[in-house]
Coordinates of C-alpha atoms and ligand atoms in Angstrom, one line a residue:
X1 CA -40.1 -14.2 26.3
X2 CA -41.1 -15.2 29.6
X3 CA -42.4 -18.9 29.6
X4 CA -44.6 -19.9 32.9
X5 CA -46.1 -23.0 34.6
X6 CA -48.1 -24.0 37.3
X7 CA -45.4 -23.0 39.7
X8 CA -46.0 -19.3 38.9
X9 CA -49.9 -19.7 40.2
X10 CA -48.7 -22.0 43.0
X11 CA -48.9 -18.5 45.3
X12 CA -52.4 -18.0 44.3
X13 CA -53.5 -21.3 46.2
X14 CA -53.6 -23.1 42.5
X15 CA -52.2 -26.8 42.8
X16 CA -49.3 -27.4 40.5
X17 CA -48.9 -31.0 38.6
X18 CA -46.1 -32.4 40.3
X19 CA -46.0 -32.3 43.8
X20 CA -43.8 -34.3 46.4
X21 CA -46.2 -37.4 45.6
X22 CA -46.6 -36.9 42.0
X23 CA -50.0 -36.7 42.0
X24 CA -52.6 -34.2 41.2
X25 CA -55.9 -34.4 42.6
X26 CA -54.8 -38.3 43.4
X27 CA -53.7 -38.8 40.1
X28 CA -51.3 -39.3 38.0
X29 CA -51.9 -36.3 35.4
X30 CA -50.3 -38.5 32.4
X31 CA -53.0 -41.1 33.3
X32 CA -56.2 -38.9 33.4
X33 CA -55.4 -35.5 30.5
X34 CA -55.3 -37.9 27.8
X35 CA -56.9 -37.1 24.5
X36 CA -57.9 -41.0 24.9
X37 CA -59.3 -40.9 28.4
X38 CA -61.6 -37.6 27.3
X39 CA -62.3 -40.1 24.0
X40 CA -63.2 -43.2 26.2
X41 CA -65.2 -40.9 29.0
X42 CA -66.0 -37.5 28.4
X43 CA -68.5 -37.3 31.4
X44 CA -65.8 -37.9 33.2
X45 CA -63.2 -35.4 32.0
X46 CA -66.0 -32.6 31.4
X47 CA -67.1 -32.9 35.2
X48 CA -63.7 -32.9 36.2
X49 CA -63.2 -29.4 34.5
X50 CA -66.7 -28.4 35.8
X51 CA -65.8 -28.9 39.3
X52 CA -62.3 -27.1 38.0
X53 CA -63.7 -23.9 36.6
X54 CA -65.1 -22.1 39.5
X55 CA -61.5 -22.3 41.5
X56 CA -59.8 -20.9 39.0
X57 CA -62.6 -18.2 38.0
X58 CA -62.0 -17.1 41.6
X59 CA -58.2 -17.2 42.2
X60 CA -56.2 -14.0 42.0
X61 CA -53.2 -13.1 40.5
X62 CA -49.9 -13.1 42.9
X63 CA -47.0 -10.5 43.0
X64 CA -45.5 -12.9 40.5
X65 CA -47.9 -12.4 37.5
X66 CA -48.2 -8.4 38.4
X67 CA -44.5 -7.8 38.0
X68 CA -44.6 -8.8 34.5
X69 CA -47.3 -6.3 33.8
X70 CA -44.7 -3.7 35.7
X71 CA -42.6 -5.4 32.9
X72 CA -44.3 -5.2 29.9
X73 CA -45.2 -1.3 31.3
X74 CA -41.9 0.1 31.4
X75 CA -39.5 -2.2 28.9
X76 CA -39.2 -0.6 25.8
X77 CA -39.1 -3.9 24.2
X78 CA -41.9 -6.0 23.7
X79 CA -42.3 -9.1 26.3
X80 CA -44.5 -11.9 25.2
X81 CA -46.0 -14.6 27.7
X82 CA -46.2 -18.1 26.3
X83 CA -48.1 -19.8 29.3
X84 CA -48.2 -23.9 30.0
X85 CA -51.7 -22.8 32.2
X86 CA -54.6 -23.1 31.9
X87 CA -56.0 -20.3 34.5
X88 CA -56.1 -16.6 33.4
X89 CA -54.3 -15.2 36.2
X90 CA -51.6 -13.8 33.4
X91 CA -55.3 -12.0 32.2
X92 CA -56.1 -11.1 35.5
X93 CA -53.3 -9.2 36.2
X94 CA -53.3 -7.3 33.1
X95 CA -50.2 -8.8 30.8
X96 CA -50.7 -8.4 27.5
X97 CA -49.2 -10.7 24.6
X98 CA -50.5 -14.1 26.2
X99 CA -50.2 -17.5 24.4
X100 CA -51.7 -20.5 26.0
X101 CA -49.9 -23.2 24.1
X102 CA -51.9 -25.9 26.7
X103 CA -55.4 -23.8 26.0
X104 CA -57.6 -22.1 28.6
X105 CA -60.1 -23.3 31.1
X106 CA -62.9 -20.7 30.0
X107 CA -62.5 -22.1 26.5
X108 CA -64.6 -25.1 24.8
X109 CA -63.8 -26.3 21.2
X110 CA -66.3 -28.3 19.2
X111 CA -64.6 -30.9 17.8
X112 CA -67.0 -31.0 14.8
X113 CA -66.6 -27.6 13.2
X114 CA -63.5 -26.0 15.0
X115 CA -65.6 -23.2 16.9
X116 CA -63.9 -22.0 19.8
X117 CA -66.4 -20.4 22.8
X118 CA -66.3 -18.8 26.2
X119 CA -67.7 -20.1 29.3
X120 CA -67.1 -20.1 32.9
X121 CA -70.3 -22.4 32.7
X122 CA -70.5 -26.4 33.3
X123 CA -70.9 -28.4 30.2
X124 CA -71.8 -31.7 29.3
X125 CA -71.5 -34.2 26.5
X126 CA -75.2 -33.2 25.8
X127 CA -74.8 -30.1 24.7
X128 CA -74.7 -28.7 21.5
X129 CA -72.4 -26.6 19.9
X130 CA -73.6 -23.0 19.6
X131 CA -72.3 -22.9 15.9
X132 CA -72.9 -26.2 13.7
X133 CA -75.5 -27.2 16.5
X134 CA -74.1 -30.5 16.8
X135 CA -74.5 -32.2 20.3
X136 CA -71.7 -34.2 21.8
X137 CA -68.7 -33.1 20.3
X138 CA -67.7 -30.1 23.1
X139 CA -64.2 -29.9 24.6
X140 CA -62.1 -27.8 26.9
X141 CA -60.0 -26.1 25.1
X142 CA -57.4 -27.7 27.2
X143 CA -54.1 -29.2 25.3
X144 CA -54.1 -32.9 26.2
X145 CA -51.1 -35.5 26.0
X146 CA -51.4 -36.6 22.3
X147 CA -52.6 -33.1 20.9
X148 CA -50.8 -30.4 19.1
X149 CA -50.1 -27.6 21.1
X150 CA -51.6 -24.1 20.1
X151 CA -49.7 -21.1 18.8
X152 CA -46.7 -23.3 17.8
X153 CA -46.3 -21.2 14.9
X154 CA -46.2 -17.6 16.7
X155 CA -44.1 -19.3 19.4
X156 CA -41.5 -20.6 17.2
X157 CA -41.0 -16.9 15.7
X158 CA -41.0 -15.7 18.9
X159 CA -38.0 -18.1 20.7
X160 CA -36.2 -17.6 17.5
X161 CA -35.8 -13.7 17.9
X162 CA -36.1 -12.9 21.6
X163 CA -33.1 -11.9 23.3
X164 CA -34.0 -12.8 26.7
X165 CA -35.6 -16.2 27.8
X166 CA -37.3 -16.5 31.6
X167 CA -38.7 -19.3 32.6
X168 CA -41.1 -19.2 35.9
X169 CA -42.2 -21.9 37.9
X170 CA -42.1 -25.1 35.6
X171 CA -40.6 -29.0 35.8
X172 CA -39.5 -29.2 32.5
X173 CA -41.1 -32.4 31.7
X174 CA -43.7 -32.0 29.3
X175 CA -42.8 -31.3 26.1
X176 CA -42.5 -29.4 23.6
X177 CA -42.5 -26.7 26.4
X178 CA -39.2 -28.5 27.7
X179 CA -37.3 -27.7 24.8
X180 CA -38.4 -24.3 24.3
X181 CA -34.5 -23.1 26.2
X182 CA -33.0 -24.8 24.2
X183 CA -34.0 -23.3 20.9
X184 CA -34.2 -20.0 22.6
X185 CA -30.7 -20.2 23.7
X186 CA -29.2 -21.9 20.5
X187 CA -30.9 -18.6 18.8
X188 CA -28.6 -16.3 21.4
X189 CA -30.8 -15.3 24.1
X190 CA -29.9 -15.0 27.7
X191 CA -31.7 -17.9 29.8
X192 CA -32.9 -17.7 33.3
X193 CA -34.8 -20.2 35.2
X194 CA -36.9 -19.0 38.2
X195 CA -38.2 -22.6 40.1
X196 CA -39.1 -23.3 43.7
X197 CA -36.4 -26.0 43.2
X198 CA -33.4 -27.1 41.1
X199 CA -34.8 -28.8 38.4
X200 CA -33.0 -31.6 36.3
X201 CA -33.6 -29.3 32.8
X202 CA -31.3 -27.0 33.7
X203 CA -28.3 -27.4 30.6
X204 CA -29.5 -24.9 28.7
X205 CA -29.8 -22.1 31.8
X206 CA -27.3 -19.6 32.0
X207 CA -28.8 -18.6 35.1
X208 CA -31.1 -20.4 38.2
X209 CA -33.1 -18.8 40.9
X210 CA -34.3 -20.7 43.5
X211 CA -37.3 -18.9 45.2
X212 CA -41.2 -18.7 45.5
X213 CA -42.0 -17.1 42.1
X214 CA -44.3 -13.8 44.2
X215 CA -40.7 -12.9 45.2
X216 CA -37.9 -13.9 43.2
X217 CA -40.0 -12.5 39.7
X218 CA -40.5 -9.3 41.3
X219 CA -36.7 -8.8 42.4
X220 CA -35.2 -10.0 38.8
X221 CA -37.7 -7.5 37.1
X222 CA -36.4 -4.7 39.2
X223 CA -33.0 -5.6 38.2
X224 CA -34.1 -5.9 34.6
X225 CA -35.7 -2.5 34.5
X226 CA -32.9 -1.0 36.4
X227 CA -30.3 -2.1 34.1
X228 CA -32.0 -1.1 30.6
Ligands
BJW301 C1 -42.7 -23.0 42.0 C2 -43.5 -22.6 43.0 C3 -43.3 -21.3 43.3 C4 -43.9 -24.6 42.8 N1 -42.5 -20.5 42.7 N2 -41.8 -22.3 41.4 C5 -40.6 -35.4 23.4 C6 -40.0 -36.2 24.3 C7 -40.8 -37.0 25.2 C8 -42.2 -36.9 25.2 C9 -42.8 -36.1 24.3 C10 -42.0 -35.3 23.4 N3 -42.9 -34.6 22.6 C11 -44.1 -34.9 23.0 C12 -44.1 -35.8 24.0 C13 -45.3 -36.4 24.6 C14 -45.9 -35.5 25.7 C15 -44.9 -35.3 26.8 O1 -44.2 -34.3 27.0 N4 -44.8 -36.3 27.7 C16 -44.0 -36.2 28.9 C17 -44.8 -36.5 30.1 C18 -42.7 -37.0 28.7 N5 -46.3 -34.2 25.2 C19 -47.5 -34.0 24.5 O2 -48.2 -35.0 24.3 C20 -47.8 -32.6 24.1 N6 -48.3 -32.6 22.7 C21 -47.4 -32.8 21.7 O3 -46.2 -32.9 21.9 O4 -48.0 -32.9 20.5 C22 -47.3 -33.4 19.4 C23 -47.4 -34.9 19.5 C24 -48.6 -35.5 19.4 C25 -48.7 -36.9 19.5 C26 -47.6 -37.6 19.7 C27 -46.3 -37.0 19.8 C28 -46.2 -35.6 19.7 C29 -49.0 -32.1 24.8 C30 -48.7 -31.8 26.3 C31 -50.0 -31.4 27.0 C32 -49.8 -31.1 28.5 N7 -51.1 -31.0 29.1 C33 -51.0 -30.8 30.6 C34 -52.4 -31.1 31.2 C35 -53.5 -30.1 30.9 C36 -54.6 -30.4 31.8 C37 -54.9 -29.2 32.7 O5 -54.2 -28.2 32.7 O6 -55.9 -29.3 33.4 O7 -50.6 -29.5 30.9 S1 -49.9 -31.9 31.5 C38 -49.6 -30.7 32.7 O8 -48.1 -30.5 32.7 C39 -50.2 -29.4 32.2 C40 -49.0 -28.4 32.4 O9 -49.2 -27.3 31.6 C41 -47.8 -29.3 32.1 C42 -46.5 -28.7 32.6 O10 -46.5 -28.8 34.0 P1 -45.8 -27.6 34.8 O11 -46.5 -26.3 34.5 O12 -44.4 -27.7 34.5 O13 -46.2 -28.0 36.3 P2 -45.4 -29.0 37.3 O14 -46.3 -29.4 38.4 O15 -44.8 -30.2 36.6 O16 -44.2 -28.2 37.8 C43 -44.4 -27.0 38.7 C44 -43.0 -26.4 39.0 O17 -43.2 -25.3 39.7 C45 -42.2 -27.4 39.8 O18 -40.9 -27.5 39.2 C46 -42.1 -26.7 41.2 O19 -40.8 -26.8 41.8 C47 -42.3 -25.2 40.8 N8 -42.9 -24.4 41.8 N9 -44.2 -23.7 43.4 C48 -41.7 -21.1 41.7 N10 -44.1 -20.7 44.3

């Protein structure tokens, strides 16, 4: 299982959540990707992601996110990618077995009927939802602080069996993402961390590499595939 965060797409141009400030895009992200501050404003939040979606429908995957699909290519085991982002880079670059447990930016749910849609479009508290034809009840598909994260039940399975945990490019704040080592390591896998920096969730790591993810995630594959 290889779990990834923004620091992974950091090498892409993409802005991660936490930087040397703590802000991103000037604020605090605890403050503004609240299922409450989309409840109290969804103008707000929707033209945030509107403004959002053409960067990210234009960034490229990094060496990073195409040594996995080297990976998944030549393991004869099968790797599975739970990713904290919500770009498709991991798409992009061709992995396969992709869970985004914190949704996807080209993804709107209505929030009357459950129907889940594509778009790299705008959209507006107007609009109507292409199934139940209900207007103002579209969200991004984006996992907010307060909601249940998707997949959860796959993702359990899949920490409870792998053999090998990697983790690329996250802070290990927000959880239940956090704690994913932890369950993965209690279950017997092998667990290396891959960060830009030491990071204070490192207990349940057997291994850290400090590094920009395009290069570090490129050598440890190698050694991965060198020593099956
Ligand atoms: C590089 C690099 C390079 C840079 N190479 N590395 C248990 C304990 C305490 C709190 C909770 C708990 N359980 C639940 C909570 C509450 C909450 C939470 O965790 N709060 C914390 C802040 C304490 N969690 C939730 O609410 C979650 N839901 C939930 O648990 O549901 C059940 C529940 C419901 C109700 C009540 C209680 C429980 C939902 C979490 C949703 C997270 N959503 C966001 C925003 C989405 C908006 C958007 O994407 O536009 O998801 S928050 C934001 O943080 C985003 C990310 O996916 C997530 C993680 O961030 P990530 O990826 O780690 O990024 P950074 O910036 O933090 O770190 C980047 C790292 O990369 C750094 O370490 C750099 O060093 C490194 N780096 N360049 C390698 N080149």
């Amino acid at each position: 299982v290889i779990l990834t965060g923004a620091g992974i797409s950091a090498e892409s141009g993409l802005a991660t959540f936490r930087s040397a400030d703590g802000l991103w895009n000037n604020h605090r992200v605890e403050d503004v990707a609240t299922i409450e501050a989309f409840a109290h404003n969804p103008d707000y939040v929707h033209d945030f992601y509107n403004q959002m979606r053409p960067e990210l429908f234009a960034a490229k995957p990094n060496p990073a996110h195409l040594a996995i699909t080297k990976l998944q290519k030549n393991y004869t085991s099968p790797i599975n990618i739970i990713t904290q982002n919500v770009d498709t880079l991991h798409e992009k670059a061709g992995n396969q077995n992709v869970w985004h447990i914190h949704g996807q930016i080209n993804q709107i749910v209505c929030l009357n009927c459950g129907h889940i849609f594509e778009t790299w479009g705008d959209i507006s508290d107007e609009d109507e939802c292409p199934q139940c034809n209900i207007a103002g009840m579209l969200k991004p598909n984006i996992v907010f602080f307060g909601e249940n994260l998707l997949y959860m039940d796959k993702v359990d399975k899949l920490l409870q069996k792998c053999d090998l945990f990697i983790s690329v490019g996250t802070s290990g704040i927000v959880y239940p993402a956090a704690g994913f080592v932890q369950i993965a390591k209690f279950s017997g896998a092998d667990t290396i961390e891959l960060n830009m920096e030491q990071t204070s969730n490192n207990y349940f790591f057997d291994r850290h590499i400090v590094g920009p993810a395009g290069t570090t995630l490129p050598q440890l594959i190698d050694e991965i595939l060198i020593s099956e």
